[in-house]
Amino acid sequence: MAEIISPVCDPRIVFVYLLLTNVIDAIDGPLARRFEVKTRAPAFDGRTIDDLLDYLTFAFIPLMLIWRMDWLPQGWGWTVTLAMGSSLLGFSHRHAKDEDGGFFRGFPSYWNIFAFYAGILFVWGGGWAVALMMWALSIMTLSPLRFIYPNLAPRRLRRILLGGAAGWVAVMILMLYPYPHPPGWLTLVSLAYPLFYVAASWRLAASRDKLA
């Protein structure tokens, strides 16, 4: 937030910080289970802490960055509050995480990822392209669509998802230096993993429905 409110905000610095929060988010659950936090500190609800921090780093901060960088049409910056509101309802939904099935309910508020591509999309298509995508994802956040919870996916798929994510992050790091003007081919390569994630989510959800 210090970088976001600075007179000359460099979004690349914000993305580096958000990447660090993603690393922490990927390991905090397994670490909590490994060290039996529920039994060692029963008075504290780790789920509440996790939701609060996830909302800040996955929704509030990246959406504030979109607003700060004027990546939305002039006069429409306030609509980031729609995405913030939908994510607030999404996080507070009783079935936001289906841990038994290994799914998130609705678009899982990956606004940090959207913000990264929003800067590029703004260069390619302007503010309306960013706004339309943001509004669509806001609606999807409250939808009953299911997306894979990577850490709880079936073992074989989990390895593919986590391994693919590592490669995807490496590509995105390469895109940071020329950001928001990375080579078009590199941007297209980087989109392969999100498309795979969406396709895998829909396929797994459909297979689970058939078994139900």
Backbone as ProteinMPNN parsed JSONL, in Angstrom:
{"seq_chain_A": "MAEIISPVCDPRIVFVYLLLTNVIDAIDGPLARRFEVKTRAPAFDGRTIDDLLDYLTFAFIPLMLIWRMDWLPQGWGWTVTLAMGSSLLGFSHRHAKDEDGGFFRGFPSYWNIFAFYAGILFVWGGGWAVALMMWALSIMTLSPLRFIYPNLAPRRLRRILLGGAAGWVAVMILMLYPYPHPPGWLTLVSLAYPLFYVAASWRLAASRDKLA", "coords_chain_A": {"N_chain_A": [[0.83, -1.199, 0.0], [2.038, 1.169, 0.63], [3.602, 1.595, -1.624], [1.586, 1.807, -3.537], [0.276, 4.192, -2.826], [2.261, 5.999, -3.244], [3.777, 8.897, -4.864], [4.698, 8.284, -7.48], [3.776, 5.45, -8.601], [5.058, 2.235, -8.956], [3.915, -0.464, -10.478], [5.164, -2.928, -10.697], [6.698, -3.331, -8.42], [4.711, -3.636, -6.519], [3.604, -6.028, -7.426], [5.686, -7.806, -6.921], [5.691, -7.862, -4.127], [3.128, -8.941, -3.774], [3.542, -11.42, -4.892], [5.183, -12.584, -2.967], [3.331, -12.791, -0.901], [1.703, -14.724, -2.011], [3.369, -16.952, -1.986], [3.592, -17.357, 0.755], [0.906, -17.893, 1.322], [0.625, -20.302, 0.036], [1.989, -22.096, 1.614], [1.218, -21.785, 4.25], [-1.052, -23.148, 5.232], [-0.382, -26.014, 5.028], [1.83, -25.911, 6.806], [0.593, -25.107, 9.183], [-0.981, -27.355, 9.677], [1.03, -29.251, 9.888], [2.385, -28.52, 12.241], [0.381, -28.704, 14.051], [-1.375, -26.553, 14.843], [-4.023, -26.087, 15.585], [-4.384, -27.579, 17.896], [-2.357, -26.679, 19.54], [-2.777, -23.946, 19.778], [-5.581, -23.392, 20.524], [-7.377, -21.331, 21.044], [-7.319, -19.504, 19.025], [-8.559, -18.779, 15.833], [-7.514, -20.034, 13.0], [-8.6, -20.079, 10.425], [-10.128, -17.729, 10.289], [-8.112, -15.785, 10.473], [-6.731, -16.433, 8.138], [-8.678, -15.887, 6.165], [-9.03, -13.115, 6.499], [-6.467, -12.083, 5.862], [-6.186, -13.104, 3.278], [-8.242, -11.738, 1.958], [-7.266, -9.126, 2.011], [-4.809, -9.334, 0.549], [-5.432, -10.733, -1.784], [-7.642, -9.467, -2.827], [-8.378, -6.68, -1.915], [-5.914, -5.058, -1.986], [-4.754, -5.57, -4.663], [-6.951, -4.657, -6.219], [-7.089, -2.021, -5.428], [-4.725, -1.21, -6.581], [-5.364, -1.367, -9.327], [-7.233, 0.7, -9.433], [-5.573, 2.856, -8.65], [-3.738, 2.996, -10.755], [-5.281, 3.85, -12.818], [-6.489, 2.077, -14.661], [-8.997, 1.644, -15.476], [-11.964, 2.84, -17.237], [-12.238, 6.414, -17.554], [-13.707, 8.001, -14.824], [-14.943, 5.723, -13.972], [-13.577, 4.387, -12.056], [-14.468, 3.912, -9.5], [-15.835, 1.548, -9.595], [-14.3, -0.557, -8.784], [-15.08, -1.099, -6.267], [-17.262, -2.735, -6.546], [-16.158, -5.194, -7.225], [-14.684, -5.575, -4.886], [-16.787, -5.769, -3.061], [-18.17, -8.054, -3.982], [-16.215, -9.979, -3.56], [-15.982, -9.819, -0.806], [-18.46, -10.865, -0.017], [-18.111, -13.333, -1.197], [-15.935, -14.441, 0.241], [-17.126, -14.638, 2.732], [-19.11, -16.466, 2.412], [-20.755, -19.411, 3.419], [-20.14, -21.763, 2.129], [-17.835, -21.266, 0.739], [-15.412, -22.578, 0.54], [-15.073, -25.81, -0.385], [-13.859, -28.169, 1.197], [-13.924, -30.922, 1.397], [-14.599, -31.744, -1.179], [-12.639, -30.412, -2.572], [-12.777, -27.875, -3.799], [-13.134, -24.373, -4.691], [-15.875, -22.161, -4.273], [-17.336, -20.409, -6.84], [-15.627, -17.715, -8.657], [-12.432, -17.574, -7.368], [-11.553, -15.085, -6.245], [-9.07, -14.208, -7.329], [-7.778, -11.665, -7.639], [-5.307, -10.525, -7.591], [-3.921, -11.794, -9.609], [-5.539, -11.087, -11.755], [-5.12, -8.307, -11.698], [-2.469, -8.15, -12.53], [-2.638, -8.96, -15.222], [-4.398, -7.021, -16.012], [-3.055, -4.587, -16.356], [-1.642, -5.11, -18.702], [-3.744, -5.725, -20.419], [-5.001, -3.262, -20.464], [-3.182, -1.756, -21.956], [-3.384, -3.098, -24.368], [-6.185, -3.134, -24.994], [-7.502, -1.008, -23.752], [-9.332, 0.871, -21.178], [-12.037, 0.015, -21.025], [-12.011, -2.664, -21.744], [-10.704, -3.784, -19.572], [-12.515, -3.119, -17.553], [-14.904, -4.497, -18.307], [-14.058, -7.161, -18.109], [-13.434, -7.246, -15.386], [-15.936, -6.764, -14.199], [-17.33, -9.011, -15.103], [-15.94, -11.087, -13.807], [-16.527, -10.367, -11.204], [-19.24, -10.98, -11.029], [-19.022, -13.732, -11.442], [-17.774, -14.44, -9.087], [-19.767, -14.674, -7.216], [-21.174, -16.744, -8.167], [-22.319, -20.211, -8.575], [-20.275, -21.667, -9.706], [-17.47, -23.917, -9.794], [-14.1, -24.049, -8.757], [-10.899, -25.501, -8.781], [-9.357, -26.213, -5.692], [-6.146, -25.947, -5.276], [-4.317, -27.107, -3.317], [-5.854, -29.112, -2.274], [-6.539, -30.797, -4.245], [-6.929, -33.928, -6.122], [-4.184, -36.23, -5.738], [-2.45, -36.732, -8.023], [-3.306, -34.774, -9.86], [-2.866, -32.557, -8.292], [-0.086, -32.413, -8.151], [0.492, -31.783, -10.797], [-0.815, -29.311, -11.039], [0.486, -27.709, -9.091], [3.143, -27.905, -9.938], [2.889, -26.827, -12.51], [2.086, -24.271, -11.791], [4.398, -23.254, -10.665], [6.08, -23.046, -12.917], [4.558, -21.222, -14.357], [4.644, -18.935, -12.72], [7.343, -18.354, -13.004], [7.404, -17.561, -15.689], [5.831, -15.265, -15.516], [7.441, -13.684, -13.923], [9.495, -13.168, -15.706], [8.08, -11.492, -17.348], [7.884, -9.209, -15.898], [9.969, -7.273, -16.078], [9.738, -5.841, -18.635], [7.179, -4.947, -18.202], [4.327, -2.773, -18.449], [4.494, -3.878, -21.008], [5.129, -6.51, -22.117], [6.513, -8.977, -24.425], [4.21, -10.036, -26.939], [3.988, -12.781, -27.53], [5.02, -13.947, -25.244], [3.185, -13.235, -23.338], [0.946, -14.644, -24.263], [1.884, -17.259, -23.933], [2.0, -17.293, -21.164], [-0.669, -17.371, -20.529], [-1.455, -19.949, -20.856], [-1.397, -21.628, -18.588], [-3.447, -20.542, -16.771], [-5.697, -21.09, -18.415], [-5.573, -23.871, -18.548], [-6.011, -24.454, -15.851], [-8.661, -23.553, -15.476], [-10.005, -25.236, -17.302], [-9.367, -27.764, -16.206], [-10.649, -27.507, -13.755], [-13.368, -27.349, -14.45], [-13.68, -29.825, -15.697], [-13.084, -31.658, -13.627], [-15.094, -30.984, -11.807], [-17.349, -31.694, -13.298], [-16.957, -34.462, -13.549], [-17.158, -35.222, -10.879], [-19.817, -34.59, -10.431], [-21.08, -36.489, -12.007], [-20.547, -38.773, -10.579], [-21.947, -38.362, -8.314]], "CA_chain_A": [[0.0, 0.0, 0.0], [2.952, 2.312, 0.61], [3.965, 1.817, -3.024], [0.388, 2.217, -4.26], [-0.053, 5.59, -2.548], [3.408, 6.857, -3.528], [3.503, 9.803, -5.999], [4.927, 7.557, -8.73], [3.618, 4.034, -8.242], [5.585, 1.241, -9.885], [3.13, -1.677, -10.196], [6.026, -4.1, -10.623], [7.071, -3.515, -7.021], [3.523, -4.177, -5.851], [3.455, -7.434, -7.814], [6.705, -8.589, -6.218], [5.167, -8.069, -2.778], [1.991, -9.862, -3.853], [4.101, -12.755, -5.133], [5.625, -13.094, -1.665], [2.149, -13.207, -0.143], [1.235, -15.987, -2.605], [4.243, -18.012, -1.477], [3.178, -17.591, 2.141], [-0.417, -18.51, 1.3], [0.751, -21.68, -0.442], [2.605, -22.972, 2.61], [0.778, -21.57, 5.63], [-1.96, -24.227, 5.639], [0.382, -27.23, 5.344], [2.647, -25.699, 8.006], [-0.303, -25.107, 10.343], [-1.345, -28.75, 9.955], [2.247, -29.977, 10.289], [2.731, -28.193, 13.624], [-0.817, -28.9, 14.871], [-1.72, -25.26, 15.434], [-5.351, -26.145, 16.199], [-4.298, -28.12, 19.256], [-1.396, -25.893, 20.318], [-3.331, -22.607, 20.02], [-7.007, -23.604, 20.23], [-8.175, -20.112, 21.233], [-7.231, -18.683, 17.825], [-9.156, -19.402, 14.652], [-6.639, -19.815, 11.855], [-9.42, -19.825, 9.233], [-10.472, -16.306, 10.293], [-6.899, -15.046, 10.123], [-6.457, -16.721, 6.737], [-9.64, -15.16, 5.335], [-8.741, -11.68, 6.587], [-5.255, -11.781, 5.095], [-6.461, -13.396, 1.869], [-9.039, -10.65, 1.397], [-6.38, -7.97, 1.809], [-3.766, -9.537, -0.459], [-5.986, -11.252, -3.037], [-8.716, -8.612, -3.332], [-8.322, -5.241, -1.647], [-4.698, -4.392, -2.466], [-4.666, -5.54, -6.128], [-7.997, -3.814, -6.781], [-6.639, -0.647, -5.202], [-3.693, -0.933, -7.59], [-6.069, -1.088, -10.579], [-7.782, 2.054, -9.278], [-4.475, 3.83, -8.597], [-3.081, 3.098, -12.053], [-6.259, 4.334, -13.808], [-6.647, 1.07, -15.705], [-10.419, 1.583, -15.792], [-12.377, 4.045, -17.968], [-12.3, 7.628, -16.746], [-14.963, 8.158, -14.104], [-15.469, 4.418, -13.569], [-12.67, 3.753, -11.102], [-15.198, 3.515, -8.288], [-16.425, 0.209, -9.735], [-13.51, -1.578, -8.083], [-15.811, -1.451, -5.046], [-18.146, -3.853, -6.865], [-15.343, -6.398, -7.087], [-14.392, -5.731, -3.462], [-17.994, -6.235, -2.393], [-18.456, -9.443, -4.356], [-15.227, -10.822, -2.885], [-16.337, -9.844, 0.609], [-19.536, -11.849, 0.104], [-17.549, -14.631, -1.551], [-15.139, -14.948, 1.359], [-17.97, -14.9, 3.897], [-20.089, -17.511, 2.1], [-20.525, -20.608, 4.237], [-19.61, -22.839, 1.304], [-16.802, -20.695, -0.127], [-14.414, -23.626, 0.344], [-15.531, -27.188, -0.235], [-12.606, -28.876, 1.471], [-14.107, -32.344, 1.12], [-14.553, -31.932, -2.623], [-11.429, -29.798, -3.105], [-13.144, -26.79, -4.698], [-13.629, -23.07, -4.284], [-17.176, -21.827, -4.875], [-17.242, -19.159, -7.583], [-14.277, -17.233, -8.943], [-11.825, -17.496, -6.033], [-10.989, -13.763, -5.928], [-7.668, -14.089, -7.71], [-7.655, -10.321, -8.205], [-3.884, -10.234, -7.752], [-3.577, -12.265, -10.95], [-6.253, -10.231, -12.699], [-4.46, -7.0, -11.737], [-1.262, -8.29, -13.349], [-3.027, -8.949, -16.635], [-5.168, -5.805, -16.29], [-2.143, -3.585, -16.897], [-1.351, -5.478, -20.092], [-5.003, -5.593, -21.154], [-5.236, -1.826, -20.647], [-2.347, -1.345, -23.082], [-3.884, -3.744, -25.595], [-7.59, -2.872, -25.33], [-8.066, 0.158, -23.089], [-9.989, 0.718, -19.891], [-13.3, -0.714, -21.079], [-11.712, -4.101, -21.761], [-10.412, -4.14, -18.181], [-13.751, -2.996, -16.769], [-15.828, -5.576, -18.641], [-13.533, -8.396, -17.528], [-13.561, -7.148, -13.931], [-17.347, -6.926, -13.843], [-17.697, -10.409, -15.341], [-15.37, -11.894, -12.724], [-17.262, -10.028, -9.983], [-20.453, -11.793, -11.06], [-18.62, -15.132, -11.275], [-17.387, -14.653, -7.692], [-20.97, -15.04, -6.469], [-21.851, -17.824, -8.892], [-22.058, -21.551, -8.03], [-19.202, -22.345, -10.428], [-16.456, -24.484, -8.898], [-12.718, -24.002, -9.216], [-10.078, -26.4, -7.967], [-8.52, -25.753, -4.581], [-4.947, -26.725, -5.647], [-3.728, -27.89, -2.234], [-6.746, -30.206, -1.903], [-6.869, -31.549, -5.457], [-6.395, -35.298, -6.129], [-2.725, -36.164, -5.671], [-1.801, -36.607, -9.335], [-3.645, -33.463, -10.416], [-2.23, -31.557, -7.443], [1.309, -32.279, -8.58], [0.5, -31.074, -12.083], [-1.213, -27.925, -10.803], [1.518, -26.991, -8.356], [4.307, -27.81, -10.819], [2.568, -25.853, -13.549], [2.056, -22.94, -11.188], [5.785, -22.805, -10.504], [6.529, -22.6, -14.232], [3.774, -20.032, -14.702], [5.212, -17.813, -11.963], [8.625, -18.031, -13.634], [7.108, -16.791, -16.902], [5.339, -13.947, -15.113], [8.6, -12.914, -13.458], [10.152, -12.692, -16.927], [7.253, -10.431, -17.909], [7.902, -8.037, -15.029], [10.917, -6.218, -16.475], [9.161, -4.949, -19.645], [5.784, -4.683, -17.859], [3.216, -3.568, -18.965], [4.666, -4.102, -22.446], [5.893, -7.726, -22.411], [6.25, -9.487, -25.777], [2.905, -10.663, -27.08], [4.087, -14.242, -27.489], [5.252, -14.363, -23.864], [1.899, -13.084, -22.665], [0.107, -15.764, -24.679], [2.417, -18.449, -23.257], [1.638, -17.214, -19.748], [-2.094, -17.639, -20.368], [-1.706, -21.384, -21.0], [-1.696, -22.245, -17.297], [-4.808, -20.211, -16.32], [-6.676, -21.808, -19.222], [-5.534, -25.264, -18.092], [-6.627, -24.486, -14.521], [-10.107, -23.443, -15.657], [-10.476, -26.458, -17.956], [-9.255, -28.855, -15.237], [-11.688, -27.296, -12.741], [-14.673, -27.714, -15.009], [-13.702, -31.27, -15.955], [-13.156, -32.36, -12.354], [-16.422, -30.737, -11.249], [-18.304, -32.495, -14.075], [-16.781, -35.874, -13.201], [-17.687, -35.431, -9.527], [-21.279, -34.552, -10.53], [-21.537, -37.76, -12.549], [-20.44, -39.802, -9.542], [-22.881, -38.045, -7.219]], "C_chain_A": [[0.866, 1.251, 0.0], [3.363, 2.632, -0.818], [2.76, 2.33, -3.816], [0.088, 3.697, -4.05], [1.123, 6.531, -2.788], [3.117, 7.736, -4.741], [3.689, 9.139, -7.352], [4.915, 6.07, -8.398], [4.186, 3.146, -9.343], [4.848, -0.071, -9.612], [3.986, -2.925, -10.075], [6.455, -4.382, -9.191], [5.909, -4.111, -6.243], [3.368, -5.661, -6.167], [4.494, -8.324, -7.146], [6.243, -8.875, -4.789], [4.006, -9.069, -2.787], [2.449, -11.287, -4.14], [4.565, -13.376, -3.821], [4.433, -13.545, -0.829], [1.581, -14.509, -0.695], [2.064, -17.158, -2.108], [3.836, -18.379, -0.05], [1.838, -18.327, 2.176], [-0.346, -19.971, 0.884], [1.265, -22.629, 0.636], [2.034, -22.825, 4.01], [-0.16, -22.677, 6.119], [-1.227, -25.519, 5.963], [1.244, -27.082, 6.596], [1.783, -25.734, 9.268], [-0.71, -26.531, 10.714], [-0.144, -29.546, 10.451], [2.557, -29.748, 11.756], [1.507, -28.158, 14.543], [-1.23, -27.623, 15.607], [-3.079, -25.307, 16.132], [-5.308, -26.655, 17.629], [-3.358, -27.297, 20.128], [-1.904, -24.488, 20.642], [-4.832, -22.642, 19.728], [-7.864, -22.351, 20.347], [-8.196, -19.232, 19.987], [-7.754, -19.461, 16.62], [-8.305, -19.068, 13.429], [-7.401, -19.515, 10.58], [-9.783, -18.343, 9.145], [-9.273, -15.463, 9.894], [-6.598, -15.208, 8.636], [-7.386, -15.932, 5.822], [-9.364, -13.658, 5.334], [-7.539, -11.307, 5.722], [-5.464, -12.044, 3.607], [-7.27, -12.274, 1.226], [-8.168, -9.433, 1.104], [-5.456, -8.178, 0.615], [-4.283, -10.051, -1.79], [-7.017, -10.303, -3.646], [-8.43, -7.123, -3.137], [-7.108, -4.557, -2.274], [-4.585, -4.413, -3.991], [-5.747, -4.688, -6.789], [-7.691, -2.339, -6.558], [-5.56, -0.253, -6.207], [-4.336, -0.607, -8.935], [-6.645, 0.322, -10.557], [-6.68, 3.101, -9.356], [-3.84, 4.041, -9.967], [-4.021, 3.578, -13.162], [-6.398, 3.363, -14.976], [-8.11, 0.844, -16.051], [-10.819, 2.851, -16.54], [-12.501, 5.244, -17.034], [-13.688, 7.781, -16.127], [-15.564, 6.856, -13.609], [-14.564, 3.69, -12.576], [-13.365, 3.245, -9.855], [-15.735, 2.083, -8.383], [-15.528, -0.892, -9.181], [-14.218, -1.998, -6.802], [-16.795, -2.584, -5.297], [-17.399, -5.174, -6.716], [-14.997, -6.649, -5.624], [-15.593, -6.289, -2.721], [-18.316, -7.679, -2.717], [-17.481, -10.397, -3.678], [-15.511, -10.918, -1.394], [-17.441, -10.867, 0.857], [-19.025, -13.248, -0.22], [-16.763, -15.247, -0.411], [-16.023, -15.348, 2.541], [-19.014, -15.978, 3.643], [-19.746, -18.792, 2.855], [-19.905, -21.757, 3.442], [-18.554, -22.328, 0.331], [-15.722, -21.726, -0.446], [-15.051, -24.982, 0.625], [-14.288, -28.054, -0.043], [-12.731, -30.372, 1.221], [-14.009, -32.628, -0.376], [-13.306, -31.353, -3.265], [-11.703, -28.66, -4.083], [-13.323, -25.478, -3.951], [-14.993, -22.885, -4.938], [-17.059, -20.467, -5.544], [-15.801, -18.8, -7.905], [-13.586, -16.955, -7.62], [-11.058, -16.218, -5.737], [-9.487, -13.689, -6.191], [-7.439, -12.724, -8.368], [-6.203, -9.895, -8.342], [-3.42, -10.656, -9.144], [-4.266, -11.39, -11.999], [-5.567, -8.876, -12.824], [-3.212, -7.044, -12.609], [-1.614, -8.21, -14.827], [-3.81, -7.691, -17.009], [-4.279, -4.716, -16.879], [-1.821, -3.848, -18.356], [-2.598, -5.303, -20.954], [-5.329, -4.131, -21.415], [-4.433, -1.3, -21.84], [-2.914, -1.876, -24.39], [-5.277, -3.258, -25.993], [-8.231, -1.685, -24.661], [-8.835, -0.181, -21.826], [-11.275, -0.073, -19.92], [-13.086, -2.219, -21.114], [-11.44, -4.592, -20.341], [-11.695, -4.147, -17.363], [-14.702, -4.16, -17.038], [-15.369, -6.908, -18.048], [-13.697, -8.388, -16.008], [-15.001, -7.352, -13.487], [-17.795, -8.37, -14.029], [-17.177, -11.302, -14.216], [-16.063, -11.605, -11.396], [-18.539, -10.84, -9.894], [-20.115, -13.266, -10.816], [-18.225, -15.442, -9.839], [-18.568, -15.134, -6.865], [-21.741, -16.182, -7.12], [-21.552, -19.171, -8.234], [-21.0, -22.328, -8.806], [-18.154, -22.839, -9.437], [-15.084, -24.454, -9.557], [-11.862, -24.801, -8.237], [-9.321, -25.643, -6.876], [-7.214, -26.547, -4.713], [-4.39, -27.612, -4.545], [-4.574, -29.1, -1.843], [-7.18, -31.022, -3.111], [-6.377, -32.99, -5.32], [-4.883, -35.275, -6.344], [-2.059, -35.954, -7.025], [-2.051, -35.23, -9.942], [-2.983, -32.362, -9.605], [-0.788, -31.336, -7.849], [1.412, -31.5, -9.887], [0.195, -29.59, -11.871], [-0.105, -27.139, -10.118], [2.795, -26.851, -9.185], [4.089, -26.802, -11.928], [2.56, -24.439, -13.02], [3.465, -22.382, -11.026], [6.339, -22.298, -11.834], [5.843, -21.329, -14.67], [4.327, -18.794, -13.998], [6.543, -17.388, -12.578], [8.422, -17.193, -14.899], [6.655, -15.379, -16.542], [6.465, -13.064, -14.581], [9.374, -12.366, -14.652], [9.391, -11.513, -17.544], [7.342, -9.138, -17.107], [8.793, -6.919, -15.56], [10.328, -5.296, -17.543], [7.709, -4.555, -19.351], [5.474, -3.183, -17.9], [3.275, -3.799, -20.479], [5.494, -5.355, -22.72], [5.619, -8.176, -23.845], [4.909, -10.219, -25.842], [2.958, -12.169, -26.956], [4.274, -14.734, -26.062], [3.962, -14.253, -23.054], [0.979, -14.252, -22.997], [0.566, -17.072, -24.022], [1.971, -18.46, -21.797], [0.169, -17.541, -19.509], [-2.426, -19.13, -20.448], [-2.09, -22.012, -19.662], [-3.066, -21.839, -16.761], [-5.89, -20.945, -17.101], [-6.736, -23.283, -18.819], [-6.236, -25.395, -16.745], [-8.149, -24.437, -14.629], [-10.67, -24.726, -16.266], [-10.447, -27.643, -16.988], [-10.331, -28.737, -14.17], [-13.04, -27.751, -13.249], [-14.763, -29.23, -15.243], [-13.833, -32.052, -14.657], [-14.531, -32.192, -11.723], [-17.46, -31.592, -11.978], [-18.187, -33.977, -13.729], [-17.324, -36.175, -11.809], [-19.226, -35.425, -9.546], [-21.816, -35.867, -11.066], [-21.527, -38.858, -11.501], [-21.447, -39.609, -8.424], [-24.234, -38.73, -7.435]], "O_chain_A": [[0.481, 2.277, -0.561], [3.464, 3.802, -1.189], [2.91, 3.198, -4.675], [-0.309, 4.387, -4.989], [1.003, 7.736, -2.563], [2.29, 7.365, -5.574], [2.922, 9.4, -8.279], [5.923, 5.509, -7.969], [3.836, 3.29, -10.515], [5.128, -0.73, -8.611], [3.584, -3.887, -9.42], [6.563, -5.541, -8.79], [6.103, -4.991, -5.404], [3.041, -6.458, -5.288], [4.208, -9.481, -6.837], [6.385, -9.995, -4.299], [3.916, -9.935, -1.916], [1.825, -12.248, -3.69], [4.361, -14.568, -3.591], [4.506, -14.557, -0.131], [1.036, -15.314, 0.059], [1.53, -18.234, -1.839], [3.748, -19.555, 0.303], [1.653, -19.262, 2.955], [-1.157, -20.787, 1.323], [1.007, -23.831, 0.579], [2.324, -23.647, 4.879], [-0.082, -23.097, 7.273], [-1.413, -26.077, 7.045], [1.373, -28.031, 7.369], [2.173, -26.305, 10.286], [-0.781, -26.882, 11.892], [-0.274, -30.407, 11.321], [2.953, -30.682, 12.453], [1.575, -27.654, 15.664], [-1.408, -27.618, 16.825], [-3.274, -24.647, 17.152], [-6.091, -26.224, 18.475], [-3.551, -27.228, 21.342], [-1.515, -23.902, 21.652], [-5.299, -21.995, 18.791], [-8.969, -22.309, 19.804], [-9.007, -18.31, 19.899], [-7.434, -20.633, 16.422], [-8.37, -17.961, 12.895], [-6.908, -18.772, 9.732], [-9.754, -17.76, 8.061], [-9.39, -14.544, 9.083], [-6.252, -14.242, 7.956], [-6.944, -15.372, 4.819], [-9.453, -13.007, 4.293], [-7.583, -10.347, 4.954], [-4.973, -11.288, 2.769], [-7.014, -11.899, 0.081], [-8.321, -8.788, 0.067], [-5.332, -7.297, -0.235], [-3.649, -9.833, -2.823], [-7.243, -10.333, -4.856], [-8.259, -6.394, -4.113], [-7.258, -3.584, -3.013], [-4.339, -3.361, -4.581], [-5.49, -4.06, -7.816], [-8.001, -1.503, -7.407], [-5.491, 0.9, -6.632], [-3.906, 0.325, -9.614], [-6.557, 1.051, -11.545], [-6.825, 4.112, -10.043], [-3.445, 5.159, -10.298], [-3.607, 3.7, -14.315], [-6.422, 3.773, -16.137], [-8.431, -0.05, -16.833], [-10.093, 3.844, -16.49], [-12.834, 5.092, -15.858], [-14.705, 7.7, -16.816], [-16.576, 6.865, -12.907], [-14.769, 2.51, -12.294], [-12.925, 2.281, -9.228], [-16.053, 1.474, -7.362], [-15.947, -2.047, -9.113], [-14.002, -3.1, -6.299], [-17.134, -3.322, -4.372], [-17.921, -6.141, -6.163], [-15.01, -7.792, -5.167], [-15.458, -7.163, -1.865], [-18.694, -8.448, -1.833], [-17.862, -11.493, -3.268], [-15.307, -11.967, -0.784], [-17.378, -11.641, 1.812], [-19.444, -14.228, 0.396], [-16.903, -16.436, -0.125], [-15.703, -16.29, 3.266], [-19.732, -16.367, 4.564], [-18.586, -19.199, 2.916], [-19.23, -22.619, 4.006], [-18.387, -22.873, -0.76], [-15.183, -21.752, -1.552], [-15.506, -25.255, 1.736], [-13.74, -28.598, -1.002], [-11.747, -31.024, 0.869], [-13.414, -33.622, -0.792], [-12.941, -31.745, -4.373], [-10.982, -28.484, -5.065], [-13.62, -25.457, -2.756], [-15.236, -23.394, -6.031], [-16.72, -19.48, -4.891], [-14.869, -19.485, -7.484], [-14.098, -16.175, -6.817], [-10.031, -16.251, -5.058], [-8.729, -13.169, -5.372], [-6.968, -12.64, -9.503], [-5.894, -8.997, -9.126], [-2.626, -9.962, -9.78], [-3.66, -11.002, -12.998], [-5.44, -8.346, -13.928], [-2.924, -6.096, -13.34], [-0.974, -7.487, -15.591], [-3.882, -7.33, -18.184], [-4.692, -4.001, -17.792], [-1.738, -2.917, -19.157], [-2.524, -4.798, -22.075], [-5.872, -3.793, -22.466], [-4.933, -0.503, -22.634], [-2.92, -1.174, -25.401], [-5.536, -2.998, -27.168], [-9.383, -1.364, -24.951], [-8.974, -1.345, -21.45], [-11.593, -0.766, -18.954], [-13.894, -2.972, -20.57], [-11.883, -5.672, -19.951], [-11.936, -5.064, -16.578], [-15.246, -4.745, -16.101], [-16.18, -7.687, -17.548], [-14.056, -9.404, -15.413], [-15.254, -8.043, -12.501], [-18.55, -8.898, -13.213], [-17.896, -12.174, -13.73], [-16.177, -12.494, -10.552], [-18.894, -11.334, -8.824], [-20.82, -13.961, -10.084], [-18.327, -16.591, -9.409], [-18.398, -15.908, -5.923], [-22.831, -16.54, -6.674], [-20.632, -19.269, -7.422], [-20.84, -23.529, -8.588], [-17.972, -22.252, -8.371], [-14.924, -24.781, -10.733], [-12.082, -24.772, -7.026], [-8.733, -24.587, -7.111], [-7.168, -27.708, -4.306], [-4.024, -28.758, -4.807], [-4.089, -30.008, -1.167], [-8.089, -31.847, -3.012], [-5.505, -33.262, -4.495], [-4.363, -34.408, -7.046], [-1.195, -35.088, -7.161], [-1.136, -34.597, -10.469], [-2.58, -31.341, -10.162], [-0.317, -30.199, -7.888], [2.302, -30.668, -10.062], [0.855, -28.722, -12.443], [0.206, -26.02, -10.527], [3.454, -25.812, -9.147], [4.981, -26.019, -12.254], [2.977, -23.509, -13.71], [3.698, -21.19, -11.225], [6.988, -21.253, -11.884], [6.461, -20.457, -15.281], [4.462, -17.734, -14.609], [6.836, -16.196, -12.664], [9.163, -16.243, -15.153], [7.052, -14.411, -17.19], [6.447, -11.847, -14.764], [9.855, -11.234, -14.617], [9.987, -10.647, -18.183], [6.922, -8.084, -17.584], [8.42, -5.748, -15.501], [10.401, -4.077, -17.39], [7.076, -3.893, -20.174], [6.287, -2.389, -17.427], [2.244, -3.903, -21.143], [6.465, -5.289, -23.474], [4.6, -7.797, -24.424], [4.53, -10.93, -24.911], [2.077, -12.776, -26.347], [3.766, -15.792, -25.692], [3.689, -15.086, -22.189], [0.309, -14.789, -22.115], [-0.256, -17.889, -23.607], [1.61, -19.506, -21.259], [-0.203, -17.944, -18.407], [-3.548, -19.533, -20.142], [-3.004, -22.835, -19.604], [-3.81, -22.717, -16.323], [-6.888, -21.376, -16.525], [-7.815, -23.872, -18.756], [-6.979, -26.351, -16.527], [-8.846, -25.193, -13.952], [-11.688, -25.242, -15.804], [-11.387, -28.437, -16.95], [-10.873, -29.748, -13.723], [-13.771, -28.457, -12.553], [-15.808, -29.836, -15.008], [-14.607, -33.007, -14.585], [-15.078, -33.143, -11.165], [-18.354, -32.153, -11.344], [-19.198, -34.673, -13.627], [-17.885, -37.246, -11.575], [-19.863, -36.152, -8.784], [-22.879, -36.324, -10.644], [-22.369, -39.757, -11.513], [-21.768, -40.539, -7.684], [-25.14, -38.578, -6.616]]}, "name": "protein", "num_of_chains": 1, "seq": "MAEIISPVCDPRIVFVYLLLTNVIDAIDGPLARRFEVKTRAPAFDGRTIDDLLDYLTFAFIPLMLIWRMDWLPQGWGWTVTLAMGSSLLGFSHRHAKDEDGGFFRGFPSYWNIFAFYAGILFVWGGGWAVALMMWALSIMTLSPLRFIYPNLAPRRLRRILLGGAAGWVAVMILMLYPYPHPPGWLTLVSLAYPLFYVAASWRLAASRDKLA"}
